[in-house]
mmCIF file of C-alpha atoms and ligand atoms in Angstrom:
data_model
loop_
_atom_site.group_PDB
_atom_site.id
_atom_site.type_symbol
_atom_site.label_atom_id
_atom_site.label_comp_id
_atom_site.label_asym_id
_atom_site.label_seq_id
_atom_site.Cartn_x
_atom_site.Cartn_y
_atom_site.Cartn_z
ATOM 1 C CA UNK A 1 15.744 -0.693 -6.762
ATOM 2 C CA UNK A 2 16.943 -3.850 -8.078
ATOM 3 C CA UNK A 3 16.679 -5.367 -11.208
ATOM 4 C CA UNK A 4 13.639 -6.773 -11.566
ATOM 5 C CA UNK A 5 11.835 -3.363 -10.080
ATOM 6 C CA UNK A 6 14.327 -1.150 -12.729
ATOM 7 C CA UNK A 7 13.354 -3.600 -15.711
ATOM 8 C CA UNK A 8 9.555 -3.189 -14.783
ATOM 9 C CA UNK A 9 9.764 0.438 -14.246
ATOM 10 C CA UNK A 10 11.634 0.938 -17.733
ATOM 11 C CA UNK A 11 8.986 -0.508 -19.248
ATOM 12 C CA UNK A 12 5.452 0.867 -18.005
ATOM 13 C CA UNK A 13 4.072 2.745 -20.569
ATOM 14 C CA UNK A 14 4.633 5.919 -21.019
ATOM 15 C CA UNK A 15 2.028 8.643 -19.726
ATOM 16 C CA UNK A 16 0.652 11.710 -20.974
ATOM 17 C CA UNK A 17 2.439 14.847 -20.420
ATOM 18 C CA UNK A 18 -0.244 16.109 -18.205
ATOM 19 C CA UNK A 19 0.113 12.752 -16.080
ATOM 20 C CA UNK A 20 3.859 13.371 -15.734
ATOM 21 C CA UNK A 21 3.567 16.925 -14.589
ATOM 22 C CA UNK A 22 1.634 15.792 -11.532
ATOM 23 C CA UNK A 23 4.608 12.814 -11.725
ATOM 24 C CA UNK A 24 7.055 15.553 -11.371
ATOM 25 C CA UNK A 25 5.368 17.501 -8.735
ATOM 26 C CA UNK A 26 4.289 14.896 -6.969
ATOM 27 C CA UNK A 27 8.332 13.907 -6.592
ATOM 28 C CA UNK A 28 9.355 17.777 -5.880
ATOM 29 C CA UNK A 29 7.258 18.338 -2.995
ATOM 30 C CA UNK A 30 7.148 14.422 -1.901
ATOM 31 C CA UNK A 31 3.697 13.703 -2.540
ATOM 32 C CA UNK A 32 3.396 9.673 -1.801
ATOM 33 C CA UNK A 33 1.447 9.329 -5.104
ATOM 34 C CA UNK A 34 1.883 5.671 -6.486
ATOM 35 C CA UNK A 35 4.846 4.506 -8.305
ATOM 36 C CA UNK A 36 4.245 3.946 -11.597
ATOM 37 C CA UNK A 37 4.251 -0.247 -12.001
ATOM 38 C CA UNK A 38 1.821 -0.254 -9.635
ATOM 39 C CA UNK A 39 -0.386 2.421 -10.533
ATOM 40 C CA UNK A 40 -0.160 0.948 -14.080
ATOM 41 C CA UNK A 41 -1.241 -1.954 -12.905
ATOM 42 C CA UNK A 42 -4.146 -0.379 -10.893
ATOM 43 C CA UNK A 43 -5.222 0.892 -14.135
ATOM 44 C CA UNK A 44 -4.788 -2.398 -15.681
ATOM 45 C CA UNK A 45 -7.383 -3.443 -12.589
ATOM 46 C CA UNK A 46 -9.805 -0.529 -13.332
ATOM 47 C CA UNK A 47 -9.941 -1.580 -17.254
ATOM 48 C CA UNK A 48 -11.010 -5.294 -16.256
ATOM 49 C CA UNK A 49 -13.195 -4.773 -13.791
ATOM 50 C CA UNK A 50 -15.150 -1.733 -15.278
ATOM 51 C CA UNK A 51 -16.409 -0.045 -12.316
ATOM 52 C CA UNK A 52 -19.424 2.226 -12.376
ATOM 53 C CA UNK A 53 -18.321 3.538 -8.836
ATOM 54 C CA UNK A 54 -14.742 3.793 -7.029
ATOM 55 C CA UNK A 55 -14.303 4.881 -3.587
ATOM 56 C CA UNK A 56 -10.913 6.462 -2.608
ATOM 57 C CA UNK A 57 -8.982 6.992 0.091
ATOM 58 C CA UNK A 58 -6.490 9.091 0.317
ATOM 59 C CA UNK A 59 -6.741 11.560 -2.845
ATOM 60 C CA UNK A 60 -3.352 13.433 -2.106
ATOM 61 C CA UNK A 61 -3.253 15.593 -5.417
ATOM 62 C CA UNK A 62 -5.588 13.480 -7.320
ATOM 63 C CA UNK A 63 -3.280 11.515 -9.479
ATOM 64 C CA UNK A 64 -4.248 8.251 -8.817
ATOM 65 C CA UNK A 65 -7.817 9.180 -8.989
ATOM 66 C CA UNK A 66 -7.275 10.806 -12.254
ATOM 67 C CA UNK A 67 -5.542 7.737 -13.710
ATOM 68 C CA UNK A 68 -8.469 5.352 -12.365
ATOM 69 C CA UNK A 69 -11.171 7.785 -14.356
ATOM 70 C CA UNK A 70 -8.615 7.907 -17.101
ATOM 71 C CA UNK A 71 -8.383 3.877 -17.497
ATOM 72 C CA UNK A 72 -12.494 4.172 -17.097
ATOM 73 C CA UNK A 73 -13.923 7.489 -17.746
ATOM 74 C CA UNK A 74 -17.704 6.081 -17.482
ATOM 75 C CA UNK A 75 -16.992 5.505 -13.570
ATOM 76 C CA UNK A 76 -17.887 7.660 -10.921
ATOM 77 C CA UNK A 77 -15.371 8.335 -8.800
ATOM 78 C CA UNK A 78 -15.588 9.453 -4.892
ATOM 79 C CA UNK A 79 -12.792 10.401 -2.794
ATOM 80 C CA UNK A 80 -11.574 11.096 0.649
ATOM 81 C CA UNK A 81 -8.251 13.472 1.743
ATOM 82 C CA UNK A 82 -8.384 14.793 5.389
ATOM 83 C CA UNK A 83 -5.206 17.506 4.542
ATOM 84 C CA UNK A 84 -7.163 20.264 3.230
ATOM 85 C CA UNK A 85 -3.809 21.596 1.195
ATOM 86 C CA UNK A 86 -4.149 18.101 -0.448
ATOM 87 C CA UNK A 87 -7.778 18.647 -1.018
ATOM 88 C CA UNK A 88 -7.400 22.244 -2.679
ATOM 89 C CA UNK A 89 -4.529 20.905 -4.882
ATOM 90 C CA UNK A 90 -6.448 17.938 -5.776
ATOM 91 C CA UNK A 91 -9.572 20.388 -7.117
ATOM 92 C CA UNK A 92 -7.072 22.426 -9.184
ATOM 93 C CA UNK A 93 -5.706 19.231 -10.794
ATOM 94 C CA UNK A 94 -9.363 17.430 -11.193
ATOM 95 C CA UNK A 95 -10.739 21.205 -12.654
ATOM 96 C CA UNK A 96 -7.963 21.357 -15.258
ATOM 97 C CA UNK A 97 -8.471 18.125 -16.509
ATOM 98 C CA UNK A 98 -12.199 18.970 -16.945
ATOM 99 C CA UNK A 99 -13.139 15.675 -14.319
ATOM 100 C CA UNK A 100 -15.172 18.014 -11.823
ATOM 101 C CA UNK A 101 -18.438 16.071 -12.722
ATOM 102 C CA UNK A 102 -17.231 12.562 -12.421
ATOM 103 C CA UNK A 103 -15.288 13.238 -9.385
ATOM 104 C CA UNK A 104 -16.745 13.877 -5.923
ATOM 105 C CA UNK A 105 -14.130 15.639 -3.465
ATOM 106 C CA UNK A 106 -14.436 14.786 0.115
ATOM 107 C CA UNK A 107 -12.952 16.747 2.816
ATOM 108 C CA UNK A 108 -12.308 15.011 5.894
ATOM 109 C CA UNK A 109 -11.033 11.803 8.253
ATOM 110 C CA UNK A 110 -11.862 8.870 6.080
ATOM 111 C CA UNK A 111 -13.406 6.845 9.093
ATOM 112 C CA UNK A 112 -16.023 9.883 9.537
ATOM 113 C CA UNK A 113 -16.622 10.885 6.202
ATOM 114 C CA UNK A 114 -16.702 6.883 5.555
ATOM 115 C CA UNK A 115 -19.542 6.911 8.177
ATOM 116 C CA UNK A 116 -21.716 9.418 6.600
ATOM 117 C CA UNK A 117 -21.646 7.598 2.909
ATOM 118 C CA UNK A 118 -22.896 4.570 5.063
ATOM 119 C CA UNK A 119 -25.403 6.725 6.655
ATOM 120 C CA UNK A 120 -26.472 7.504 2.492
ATOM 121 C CA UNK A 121 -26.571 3.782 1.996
ATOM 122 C CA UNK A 122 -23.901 4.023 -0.842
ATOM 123 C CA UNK A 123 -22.070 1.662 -1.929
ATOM 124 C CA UNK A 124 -19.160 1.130 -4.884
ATOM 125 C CA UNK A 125 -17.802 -1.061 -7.167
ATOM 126 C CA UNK A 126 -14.371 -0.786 -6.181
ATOM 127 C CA UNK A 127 -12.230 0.767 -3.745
ATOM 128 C CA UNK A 128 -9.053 1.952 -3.440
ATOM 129 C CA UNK A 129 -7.592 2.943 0.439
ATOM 130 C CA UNK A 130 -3.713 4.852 0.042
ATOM 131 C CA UNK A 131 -4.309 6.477 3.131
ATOM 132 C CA UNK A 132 -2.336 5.994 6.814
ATOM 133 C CA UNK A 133 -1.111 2.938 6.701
ATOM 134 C CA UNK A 134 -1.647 2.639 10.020
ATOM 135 C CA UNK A 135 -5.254 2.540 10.098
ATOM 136 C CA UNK A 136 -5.738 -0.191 7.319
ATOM 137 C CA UNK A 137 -7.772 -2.802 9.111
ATOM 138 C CA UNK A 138 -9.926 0.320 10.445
ATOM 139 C CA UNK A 139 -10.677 1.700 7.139
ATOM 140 C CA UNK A 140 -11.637 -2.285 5.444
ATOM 141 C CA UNK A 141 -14.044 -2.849 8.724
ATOM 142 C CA UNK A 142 -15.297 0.720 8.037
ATOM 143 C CA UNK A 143 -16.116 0.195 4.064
ATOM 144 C CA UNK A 144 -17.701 -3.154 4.617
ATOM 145 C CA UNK A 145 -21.255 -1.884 4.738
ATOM 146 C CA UNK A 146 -20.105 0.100 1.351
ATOM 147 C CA UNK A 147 -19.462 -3.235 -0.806
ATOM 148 C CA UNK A 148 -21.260 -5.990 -2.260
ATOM 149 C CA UNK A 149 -20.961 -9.468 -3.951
ATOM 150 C CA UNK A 150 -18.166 -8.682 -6.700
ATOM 151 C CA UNK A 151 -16.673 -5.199 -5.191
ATOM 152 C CA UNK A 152 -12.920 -5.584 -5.869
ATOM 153 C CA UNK A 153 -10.869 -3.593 -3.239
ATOM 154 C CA UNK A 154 -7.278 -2.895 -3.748
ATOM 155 C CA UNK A 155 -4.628 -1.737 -1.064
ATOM 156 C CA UNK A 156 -1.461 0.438 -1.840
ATOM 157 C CA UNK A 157 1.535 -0.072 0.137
ATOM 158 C CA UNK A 158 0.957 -3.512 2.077
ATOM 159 C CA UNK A 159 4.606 -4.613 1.749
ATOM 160 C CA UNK A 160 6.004 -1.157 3.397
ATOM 161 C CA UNK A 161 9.530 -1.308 1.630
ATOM 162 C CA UNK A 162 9.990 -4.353 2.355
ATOM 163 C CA UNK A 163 9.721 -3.799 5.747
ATOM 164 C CA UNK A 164 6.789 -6.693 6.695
ATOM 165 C CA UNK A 165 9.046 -9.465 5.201
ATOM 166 C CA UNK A 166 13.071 -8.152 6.561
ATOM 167 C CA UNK A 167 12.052 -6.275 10.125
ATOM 168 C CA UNK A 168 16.027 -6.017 10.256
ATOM 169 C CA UNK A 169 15.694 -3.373 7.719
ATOM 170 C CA UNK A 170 13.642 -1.237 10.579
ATOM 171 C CA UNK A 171 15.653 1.296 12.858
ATOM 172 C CA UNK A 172 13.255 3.398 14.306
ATOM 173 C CA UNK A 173 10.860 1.728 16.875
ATOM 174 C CA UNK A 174 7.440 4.066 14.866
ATOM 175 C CA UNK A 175 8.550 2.018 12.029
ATOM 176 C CA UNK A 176 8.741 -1.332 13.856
ATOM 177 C CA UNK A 177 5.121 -0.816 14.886
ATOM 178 C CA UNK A 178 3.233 0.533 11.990
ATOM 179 C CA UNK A 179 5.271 -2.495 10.135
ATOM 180 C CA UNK A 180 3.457 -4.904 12.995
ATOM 181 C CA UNK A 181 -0.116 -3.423 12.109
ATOM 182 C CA UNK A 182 0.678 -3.733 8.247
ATOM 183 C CA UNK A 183 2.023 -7.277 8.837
ATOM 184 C CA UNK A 184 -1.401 -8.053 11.020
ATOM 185 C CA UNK A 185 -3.829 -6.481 8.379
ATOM 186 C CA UNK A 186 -2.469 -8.601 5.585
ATOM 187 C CA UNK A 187 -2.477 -11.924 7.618
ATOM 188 C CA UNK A 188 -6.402 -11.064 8.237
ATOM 189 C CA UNK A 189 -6.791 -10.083 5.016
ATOM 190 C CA UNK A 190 -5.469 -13.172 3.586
ATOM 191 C CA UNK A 191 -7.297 -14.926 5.843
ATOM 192 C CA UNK A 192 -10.918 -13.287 5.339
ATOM 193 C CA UNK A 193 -13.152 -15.652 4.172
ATOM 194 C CA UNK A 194 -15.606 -13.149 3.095
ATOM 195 C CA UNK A 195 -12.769 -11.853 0.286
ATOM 196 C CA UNK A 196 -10.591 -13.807 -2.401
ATOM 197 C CA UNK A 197 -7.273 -12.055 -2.144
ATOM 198 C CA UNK A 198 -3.991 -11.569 -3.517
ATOM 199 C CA UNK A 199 -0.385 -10.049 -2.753
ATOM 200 C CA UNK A 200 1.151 -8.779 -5.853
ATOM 201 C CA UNK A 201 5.039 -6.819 -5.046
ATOM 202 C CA UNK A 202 4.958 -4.244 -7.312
ATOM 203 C CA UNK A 203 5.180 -0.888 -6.274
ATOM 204 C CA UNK A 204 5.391 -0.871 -2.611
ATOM 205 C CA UNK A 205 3.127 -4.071 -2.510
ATOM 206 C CA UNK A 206 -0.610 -4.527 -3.820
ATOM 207 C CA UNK A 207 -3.471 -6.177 -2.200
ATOM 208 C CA UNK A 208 -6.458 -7.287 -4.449
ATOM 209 C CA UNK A 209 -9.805 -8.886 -2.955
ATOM 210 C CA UNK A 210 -12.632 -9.970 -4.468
ATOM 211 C CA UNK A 211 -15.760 -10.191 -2.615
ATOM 212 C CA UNK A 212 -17.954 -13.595 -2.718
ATOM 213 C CA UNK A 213 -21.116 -12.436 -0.827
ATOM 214 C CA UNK A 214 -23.524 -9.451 -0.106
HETATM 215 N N1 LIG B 301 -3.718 7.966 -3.815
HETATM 216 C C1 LIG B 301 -2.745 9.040 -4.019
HETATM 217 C C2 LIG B 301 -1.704 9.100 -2.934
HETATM 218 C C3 LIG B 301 -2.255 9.202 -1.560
HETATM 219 S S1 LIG B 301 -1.002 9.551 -0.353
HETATM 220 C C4 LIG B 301 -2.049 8.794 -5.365
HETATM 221 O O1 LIG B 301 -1.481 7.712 -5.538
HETATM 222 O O2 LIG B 301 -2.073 9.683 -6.210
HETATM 223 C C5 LIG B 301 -1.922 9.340 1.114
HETATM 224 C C6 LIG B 301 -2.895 10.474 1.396
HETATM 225 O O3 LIG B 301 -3.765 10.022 2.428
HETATM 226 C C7 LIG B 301 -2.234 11.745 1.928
HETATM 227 O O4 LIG B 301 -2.563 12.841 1.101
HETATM 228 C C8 LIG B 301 -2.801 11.910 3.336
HETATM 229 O O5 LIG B 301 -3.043 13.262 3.697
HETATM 230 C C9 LIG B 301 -4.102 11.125 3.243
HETATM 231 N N2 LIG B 301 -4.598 10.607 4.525
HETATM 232 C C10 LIG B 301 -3.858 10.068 5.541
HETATM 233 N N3 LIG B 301 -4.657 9.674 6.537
HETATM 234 C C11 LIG B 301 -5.935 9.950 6.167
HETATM 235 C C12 LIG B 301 -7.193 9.780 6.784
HETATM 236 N N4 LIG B 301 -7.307 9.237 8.005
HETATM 237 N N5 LIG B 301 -8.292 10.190 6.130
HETATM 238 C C13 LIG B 301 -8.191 10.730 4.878
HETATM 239 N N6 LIG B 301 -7.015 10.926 4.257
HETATM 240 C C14 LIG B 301 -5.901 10.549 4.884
HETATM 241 MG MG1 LIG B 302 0.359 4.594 -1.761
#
């Protein structure tokens, strides 16, 4: 970490002690949940643009989604884990923090279950995808039929360690390609002229776009 990452990191405010539980197990069985400048800061994102409806991707054990409802508790708040351990641990944590009827749990491969809410005609406010990195530019073409003018949708994990800026860093050749497809998505993504976007690195990198049309 270096210094700018420590300073930032020493000073995000401090959680509740139910939020730092799922912290701590989260970090003892290596959950990828977000770090916590960056999930602050998605927070910070949910409290400005007051979403009635968030789409997820990638619940893991349901602390981001928790802290998104937390920052807005009037949202409703869908979301998408294909694991089913993930799934199951993600309804124990949603269920003790009493969230069951704000939160909808789906089980399943985001790009199918993604299909079916499109098949519903649904669409949301804002969405966050923290799933496979890999699949990034699949998952934004598969959500487009979900936004509209306004929807704000924010990406975890765009700057991949560092990885899309230093490929020296990179020594095994998975790496070097999932690193390619992250560096690709973000070019587009910049580059979409149906989105206003942004590249914040915090965390392991942030993308935020805006929407100008239907
Ligand atoms: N958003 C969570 C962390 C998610 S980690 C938080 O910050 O608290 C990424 C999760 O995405 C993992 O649990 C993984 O199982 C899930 N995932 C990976 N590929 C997926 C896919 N294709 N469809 C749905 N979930 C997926
Ligand atoms: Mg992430």
């Amino acid at each position: 970490m270096n210094n700018l990452e420590q300073y930032l990191t020493e000073h995000v405010t401090k959680r509740t002690d139910d939020f730092e539980a799922l912290e701590a197990f989260a970090k003892e069985h290596r959950v990828p949940i977000m770090e916590p400048v960056s999930m602050n800061f998605l927070t910070q994102l949910v409290r400005i643009h007051q979403p009635e409806t968030i789409l997820e991707l990638g619940t893991a054990i349901g602390y981001s989604a928790l802290r998104m409802l937390d920052a807005n508790p009037a949202a409703r708040l869908t979301t998408i884990e294909k694991d089913v351990k993930m799934y199951e641990l993600a309804q124990s944590n949603i269920a003790k923090h009493q969230k069951e009827s704000s939160i909808v749990q789906l089980q399943g491969d985001a790009l199918e279950v993604i299909a079916e809410l499109v098949a519903n005609e649904q669409t949301f406010d804002f969405i966050f995808i923290d799933a496979a990195k890999a699949q990034y530019q699949r998952f934004f073409d598969a959500v487009q039929p979900l936004t509209k003018k306004g929807t704000m949708i924010v990406c975890d994990n765009i700057l991949f360690k560092g990885y899309v800026v230093d490929e020296s860093k990179i020594e095994q050749k998975r790496l070097r390609s999932l690193t390619k497809k992250i560096q690709q998505f973000n070019a587009e993504l910049m580059q979409n002229p149906n989105y206003h976007s942004s590249i914040v690195p915090i965390g392991d990198g942030v993308s935020i776009s805006v929407k100008l049309n239907k």
